[in-house]
XYZ file of C-alpha atoms in Angstrom:
401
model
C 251.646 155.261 -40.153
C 248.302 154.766 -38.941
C 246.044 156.663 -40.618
C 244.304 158.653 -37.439
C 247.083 159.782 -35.793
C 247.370 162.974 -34.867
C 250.415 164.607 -32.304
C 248.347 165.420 -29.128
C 245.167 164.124 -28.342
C 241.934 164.304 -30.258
C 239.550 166.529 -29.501
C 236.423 164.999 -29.231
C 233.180 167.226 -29.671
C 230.843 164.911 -31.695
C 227.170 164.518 -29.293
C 228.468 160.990 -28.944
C 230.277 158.868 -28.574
C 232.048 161.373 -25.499
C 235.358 161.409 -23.964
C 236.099 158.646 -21.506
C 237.105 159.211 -17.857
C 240.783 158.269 -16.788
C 239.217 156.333 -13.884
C 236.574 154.807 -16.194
C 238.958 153.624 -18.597
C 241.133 151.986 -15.498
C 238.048 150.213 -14.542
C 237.479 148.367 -17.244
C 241.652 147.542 -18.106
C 241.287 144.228 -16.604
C 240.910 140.935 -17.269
C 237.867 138.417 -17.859
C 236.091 136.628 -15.219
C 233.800 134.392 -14.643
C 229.918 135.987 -14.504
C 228.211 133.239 -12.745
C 230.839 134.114 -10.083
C 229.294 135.776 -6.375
C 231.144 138.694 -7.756
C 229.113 139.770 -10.677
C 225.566 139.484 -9.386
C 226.780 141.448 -6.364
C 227.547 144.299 -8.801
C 225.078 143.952 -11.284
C 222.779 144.097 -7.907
C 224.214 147.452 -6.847
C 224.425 148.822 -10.169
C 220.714 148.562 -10.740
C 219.717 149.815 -7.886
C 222.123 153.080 -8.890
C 221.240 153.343 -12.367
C 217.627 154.146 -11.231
C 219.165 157.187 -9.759
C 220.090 158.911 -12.942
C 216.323 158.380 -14.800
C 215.228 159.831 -10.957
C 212.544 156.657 -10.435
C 211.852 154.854 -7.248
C 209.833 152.823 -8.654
C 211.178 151.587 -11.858
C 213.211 148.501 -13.345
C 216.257 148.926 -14.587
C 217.111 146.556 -17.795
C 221.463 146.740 -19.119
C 221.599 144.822 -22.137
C 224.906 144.326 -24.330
C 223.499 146.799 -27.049
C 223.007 150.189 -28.427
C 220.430 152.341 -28.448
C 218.681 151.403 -31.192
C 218.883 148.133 -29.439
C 217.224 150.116 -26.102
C 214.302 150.964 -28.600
C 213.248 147.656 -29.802
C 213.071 146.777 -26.225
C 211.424 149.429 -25.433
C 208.315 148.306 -28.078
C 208.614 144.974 -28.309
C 208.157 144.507 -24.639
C 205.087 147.025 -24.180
C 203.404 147.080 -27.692
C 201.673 144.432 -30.093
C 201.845 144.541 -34.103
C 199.269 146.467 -35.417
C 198.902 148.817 -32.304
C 198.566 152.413 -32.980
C 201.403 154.770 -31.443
C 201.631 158.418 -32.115
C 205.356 159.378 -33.091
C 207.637 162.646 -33.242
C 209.456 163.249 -36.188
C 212.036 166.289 -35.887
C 215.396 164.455 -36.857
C 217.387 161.871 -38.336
C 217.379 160.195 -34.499
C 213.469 160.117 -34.467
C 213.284 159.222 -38.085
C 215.097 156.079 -37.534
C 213.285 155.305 -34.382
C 209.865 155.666 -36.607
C 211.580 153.555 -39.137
C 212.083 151.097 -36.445
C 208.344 150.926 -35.449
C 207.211 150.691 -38.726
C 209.514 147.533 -39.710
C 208.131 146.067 -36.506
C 204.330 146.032 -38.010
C 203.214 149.002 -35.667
C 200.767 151.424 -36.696
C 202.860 154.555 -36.804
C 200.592 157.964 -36.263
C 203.533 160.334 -37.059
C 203.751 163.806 -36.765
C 206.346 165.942 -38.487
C 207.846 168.902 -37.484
C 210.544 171.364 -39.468
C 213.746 169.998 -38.366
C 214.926 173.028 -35.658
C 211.501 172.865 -34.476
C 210.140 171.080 -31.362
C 207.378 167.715 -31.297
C 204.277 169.900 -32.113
C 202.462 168.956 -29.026
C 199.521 171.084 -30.006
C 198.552 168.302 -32.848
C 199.184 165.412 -29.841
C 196.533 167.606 -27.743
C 194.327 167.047 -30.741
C 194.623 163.353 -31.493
C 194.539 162.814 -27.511
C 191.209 164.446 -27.225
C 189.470 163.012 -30.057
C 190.416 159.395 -29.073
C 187.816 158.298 -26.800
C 188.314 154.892 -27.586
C 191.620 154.597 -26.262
C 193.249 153.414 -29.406
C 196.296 155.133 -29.028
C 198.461 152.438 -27.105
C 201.685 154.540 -26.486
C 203.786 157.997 -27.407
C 207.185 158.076 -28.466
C 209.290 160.985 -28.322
C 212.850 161.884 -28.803
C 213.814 163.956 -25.265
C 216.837 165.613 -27.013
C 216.768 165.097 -30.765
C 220.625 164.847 -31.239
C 220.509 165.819 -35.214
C 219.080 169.531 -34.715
C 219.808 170.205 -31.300
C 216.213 170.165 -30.085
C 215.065 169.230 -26.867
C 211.231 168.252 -26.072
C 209.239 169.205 -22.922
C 208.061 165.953 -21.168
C 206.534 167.306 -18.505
C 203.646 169.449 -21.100
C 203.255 165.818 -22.861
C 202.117 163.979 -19.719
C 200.293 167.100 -18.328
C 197.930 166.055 -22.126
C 197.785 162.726 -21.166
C 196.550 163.113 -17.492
C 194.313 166.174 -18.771
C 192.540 163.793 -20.700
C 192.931 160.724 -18.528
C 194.533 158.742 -21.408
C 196.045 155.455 -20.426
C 198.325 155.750 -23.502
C 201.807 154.282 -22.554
C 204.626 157.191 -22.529
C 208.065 155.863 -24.126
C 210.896 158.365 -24.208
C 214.453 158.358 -26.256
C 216.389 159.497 -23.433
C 220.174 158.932 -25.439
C 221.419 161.966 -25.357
C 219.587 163.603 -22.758
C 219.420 161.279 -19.541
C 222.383 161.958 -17.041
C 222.691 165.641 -18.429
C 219.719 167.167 -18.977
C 216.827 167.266 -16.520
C 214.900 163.916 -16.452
C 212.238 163.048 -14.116
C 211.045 159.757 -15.136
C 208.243 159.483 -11.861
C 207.193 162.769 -11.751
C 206.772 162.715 -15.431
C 205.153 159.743 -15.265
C 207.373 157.884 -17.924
C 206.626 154.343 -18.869
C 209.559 153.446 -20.655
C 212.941 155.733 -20.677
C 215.949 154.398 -22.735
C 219.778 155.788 -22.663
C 223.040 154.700 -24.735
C 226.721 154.445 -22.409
C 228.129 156.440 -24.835
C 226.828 159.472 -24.459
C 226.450 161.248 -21.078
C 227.366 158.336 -18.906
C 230.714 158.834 -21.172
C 231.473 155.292 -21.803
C 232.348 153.233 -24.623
C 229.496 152.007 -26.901
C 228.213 149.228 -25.535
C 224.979 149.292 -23.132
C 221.323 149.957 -23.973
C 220.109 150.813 -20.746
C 216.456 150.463 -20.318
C 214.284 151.321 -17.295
C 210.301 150.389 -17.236
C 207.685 151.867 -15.064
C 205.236 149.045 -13.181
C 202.659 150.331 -15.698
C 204.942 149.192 -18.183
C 205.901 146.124 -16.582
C 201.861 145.214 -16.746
C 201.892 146.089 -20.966
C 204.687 143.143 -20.985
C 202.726 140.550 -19.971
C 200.489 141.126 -22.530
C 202.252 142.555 -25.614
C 202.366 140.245 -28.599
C 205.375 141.585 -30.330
C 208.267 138.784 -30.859
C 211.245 139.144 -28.712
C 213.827 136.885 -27.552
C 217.168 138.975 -26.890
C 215.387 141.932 -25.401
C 212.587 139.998 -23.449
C 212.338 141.837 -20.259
C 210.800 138.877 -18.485
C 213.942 136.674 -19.296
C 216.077 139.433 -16.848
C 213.127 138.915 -14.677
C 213.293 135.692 -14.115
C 216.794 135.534 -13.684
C 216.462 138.961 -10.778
C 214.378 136.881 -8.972
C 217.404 133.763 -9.171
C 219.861 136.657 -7.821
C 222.519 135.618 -11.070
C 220.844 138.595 -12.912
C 221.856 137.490 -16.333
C 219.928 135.485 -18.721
C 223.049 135.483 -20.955
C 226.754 136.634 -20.825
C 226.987 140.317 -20.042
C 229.537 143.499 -21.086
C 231.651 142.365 -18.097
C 233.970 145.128 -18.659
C 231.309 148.175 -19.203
C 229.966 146.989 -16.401
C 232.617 147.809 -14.140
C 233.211 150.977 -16.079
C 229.317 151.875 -16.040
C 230.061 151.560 -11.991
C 232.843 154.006 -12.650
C 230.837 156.104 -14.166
C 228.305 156.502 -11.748
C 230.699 157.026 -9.016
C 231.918 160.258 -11.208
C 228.305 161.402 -11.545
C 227.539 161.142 -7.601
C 230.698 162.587 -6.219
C 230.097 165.754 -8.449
C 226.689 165.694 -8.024
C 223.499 164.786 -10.257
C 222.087 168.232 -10.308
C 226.053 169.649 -10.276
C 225.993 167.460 -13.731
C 222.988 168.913 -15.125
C 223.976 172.508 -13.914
C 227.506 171.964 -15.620
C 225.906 170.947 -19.409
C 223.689 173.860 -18.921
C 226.898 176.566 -18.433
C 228.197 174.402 -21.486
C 224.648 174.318 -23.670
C 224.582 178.179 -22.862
C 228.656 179.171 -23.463
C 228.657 177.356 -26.732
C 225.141 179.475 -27.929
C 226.813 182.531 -27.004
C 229.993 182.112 -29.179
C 227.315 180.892 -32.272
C 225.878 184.409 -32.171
C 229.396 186.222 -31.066
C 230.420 184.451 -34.939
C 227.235 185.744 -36.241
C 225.912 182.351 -37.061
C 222.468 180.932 -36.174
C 221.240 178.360 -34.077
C 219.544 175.745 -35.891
C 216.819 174.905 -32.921
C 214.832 177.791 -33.614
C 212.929 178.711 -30.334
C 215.008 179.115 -26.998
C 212.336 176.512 -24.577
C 213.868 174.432 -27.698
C 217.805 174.589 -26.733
C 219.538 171.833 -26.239
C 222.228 171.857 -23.594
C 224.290 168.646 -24.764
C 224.273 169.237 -28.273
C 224.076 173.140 -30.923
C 223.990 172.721 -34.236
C 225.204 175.425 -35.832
C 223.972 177.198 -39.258
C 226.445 178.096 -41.874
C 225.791 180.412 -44.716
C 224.634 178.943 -48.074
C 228.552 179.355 -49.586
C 229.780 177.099 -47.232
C 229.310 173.545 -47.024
C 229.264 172.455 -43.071
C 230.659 169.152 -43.942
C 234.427 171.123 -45.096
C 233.548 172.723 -41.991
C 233.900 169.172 -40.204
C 236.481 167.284 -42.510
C 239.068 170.651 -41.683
C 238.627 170.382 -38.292
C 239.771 166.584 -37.962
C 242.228 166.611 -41.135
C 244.273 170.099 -39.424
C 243.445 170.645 -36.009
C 242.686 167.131 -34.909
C 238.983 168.769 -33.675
C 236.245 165.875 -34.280
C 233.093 168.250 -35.101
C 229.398 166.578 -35.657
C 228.242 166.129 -39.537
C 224.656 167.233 -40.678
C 222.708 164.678 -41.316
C 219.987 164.278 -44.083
C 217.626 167.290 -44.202
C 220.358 169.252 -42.705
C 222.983 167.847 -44.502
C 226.003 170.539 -45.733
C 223.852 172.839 -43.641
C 224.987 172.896 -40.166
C 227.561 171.500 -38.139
C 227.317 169.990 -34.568
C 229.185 171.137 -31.710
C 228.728 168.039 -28.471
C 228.914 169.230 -25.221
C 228.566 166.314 -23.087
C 229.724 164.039 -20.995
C 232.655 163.979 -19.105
C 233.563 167.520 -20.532
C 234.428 170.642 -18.599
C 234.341 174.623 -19.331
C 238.440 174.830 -20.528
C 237.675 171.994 -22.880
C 234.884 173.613 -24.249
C 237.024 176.826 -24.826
C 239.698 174.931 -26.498
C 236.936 173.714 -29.179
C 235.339 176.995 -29.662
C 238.657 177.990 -30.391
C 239.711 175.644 -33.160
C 235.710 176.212 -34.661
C 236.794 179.759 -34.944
C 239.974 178.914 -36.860
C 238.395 176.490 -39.178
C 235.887 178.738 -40.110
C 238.227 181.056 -41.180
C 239.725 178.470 -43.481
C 237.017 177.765 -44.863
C 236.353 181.351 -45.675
C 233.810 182.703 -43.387
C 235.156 185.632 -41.613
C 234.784 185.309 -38.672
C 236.805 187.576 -35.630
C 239.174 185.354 -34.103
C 238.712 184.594 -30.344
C 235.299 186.593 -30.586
C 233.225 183.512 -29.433
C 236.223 182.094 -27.362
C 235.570 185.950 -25.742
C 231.548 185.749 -25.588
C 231.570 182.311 -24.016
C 234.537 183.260 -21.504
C 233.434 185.918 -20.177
C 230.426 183.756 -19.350
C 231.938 181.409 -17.840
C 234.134 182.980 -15.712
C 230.954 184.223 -13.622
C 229.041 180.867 -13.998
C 231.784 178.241 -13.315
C 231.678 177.633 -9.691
C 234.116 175.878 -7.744
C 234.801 171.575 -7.988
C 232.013 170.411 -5.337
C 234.673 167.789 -4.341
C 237.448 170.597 -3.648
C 235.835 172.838 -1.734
């Protein structure tokens, strides 16, 4: 018997990877073709010039290579940054912890500052460092927009508000993983430089596609950054945009037709219906955490992440039991702590392709495993909390009306 199976389907609430469209999935059941065929640069063509849609830039570049999102950050700083440039750095969770990791390995000179995990990027220190370099040796910030292991989301528009207060030409590159495509992103009025998603997460397709989108300011940085790059060399796409054939080498031919998928969902509900929807999701799921008596582990509301809640359990409890019950009895995949958080909270994902009866279904089997695992918690109290929300919030399917 194979080991995962489970009668029914699995219930998928990790922050990524998400559930998978039906029409998403038929996209991509087909077979291989030929990608120096008319066909492919035709749709490569019209998929960049959608993809900018979803990071909300006119005036951007659009990069889709055959990687993950760590791959999206090395491209992100190899193409804008040379070794031994000084970048100022968020730490707040395991995601931005790797990401530093990442700059360090790549000979960059990492200012970070550290936050408690469940707090937000203490822009108040950035302010500081900002101010007092008048020699403009800060090259570039990088930030984590949703910081997927606590739940914390950062405000982008109060980091380039520092930047322009002090007329700073530092570069701004954002993690936008699990953020871009549900929550609010305004790459042009923010004025990002560089802003990076995964497929997997709110574009709710497979793993597969680092998608990468550069401002012209960023563009610029490339020609002279020093940093070593041959897979993720922006100006190898370049060339190959200006050809028309798009690709420098063979491409995900099959996410590629699903990413196209995927944005079809998105624009027939609606970008801003999108971002409206994880918000009734971000803010159901909170209520039935405090309807359980449990706490949030983002610890200030401007903090709250609407794709992701990690939830607190008390020191008796170890969240992981919380996490192996749920897939070993109720076939309910649940989000691990990681590291500092560890055994110490649980994550709920709500994003993606996800919708307010799906949610209710999960909050559901939360409430039964926690019982198992012996916190007592009133069955169908949070199931209640966040229903009764959402009965008032939900509005009707754009496309039926």
């Amino acid at each position: 018997m194979d080991y995962v199976y489970g009668p029914g389907r699995n219930h998928l609430f990790v922050p990524g990877p998400v559930n998978i469209p039906d029409p998403v999935i038929r996209a991509m059941t087909r077979n291989n073709e030929d990608y120096r065929s008319p066909a492919i640069p035709a749709l490569t063509k019209d998929l960049l010039e959608d993809v900018k849609k979803i990071f909300k830039t006119t005036t951007g570049t659009p990069f889709l290579f055959p990687t993950t999102g760590t791959g999206a950050w090395e491209s992100a700083l190899t193409n804008t940054l040379s070794p031994g440039d000084r970048i100022v750095s968020f730490l707040i969770g395991q995601f931005s912890l790797l990401w530093i990791d990442q700059q360090k390995r790549l000979n960059f000179n990492v200012d970070v500052v550290e936050s408690e995990w469940g707090r937000g990027a203490d822009l108040d220190i950035l302010a500081s460092k900002i101010a007092s370099d008048r020699t403009h040796s800060i090259k570039a910030i990088c930030i984590v927009h949703n910081e997927t292991a606590t739940g914390v989301t950062n405000n982008l528009a109060h980091v380039r508000q520092i930047l322009d207060e002090y007329r700073h030409p530092a570069l701004l590159l954002v993690d936008g993983v699990s953020s871009i495509c549900a929550l609010d992103f305004r790459m042009d009025e923010w004025g990002v430089d560089v802003a990076l998603t995964g497929s997997q997460k709110a574009l709710s397709l497979p793993t597969g596609l680092g998608i990468v989108c550069a401002s012209p300011k960023a563009l610029e940085a490339a020609k002279s950054a020093r940093s070593l790059r041959v897979f993720f060399d922006w100006g190898d796409y370049l060339k190959f945009y200006k050809l028309g054939t798009y690709w420098p080498y063979t491409p995900s031919i099959h996410l590629l037709y699903g990413l196209r998928a995927a944005l079809d969902l998105i624009f027939e509900e609606g970008l801003e219906n999108v971002i409206e929807r994880h918000k009734r999701l971000g803010k159901a799921t909170r209520l039935a955490v405090e309807a359980w008596g449990l706490k949030n582990c983002t610890q200030k509301e401007e903090w709250y992440s609407d794709t992701v809640t990690a939830v607190m359990v008390p020191p008796y409890i170890d969240s992981s039991e919380v996490v192996k019950r749920g897939w070993k009895r109720y076939n309910l995949s649940l989000g691990l702590g990681l590291n500092k958080v560890a055994g110490k909270v649980f994550r709920i994902g709500h994003l993606g392709n996800l919708n307010e009866l799906q949610l209710l279904g999960c909050l559901a089997g939360v409430e039964m495993i926690l019982r198992d695992v012996g916190y007592p918690v009133e069955l169908g109290s949070g199931v209640g909390a966040a229903g009764a929300y959402l009965r008032n919030a939900t509005p009707m399917i754009p496309s039926r009306i």
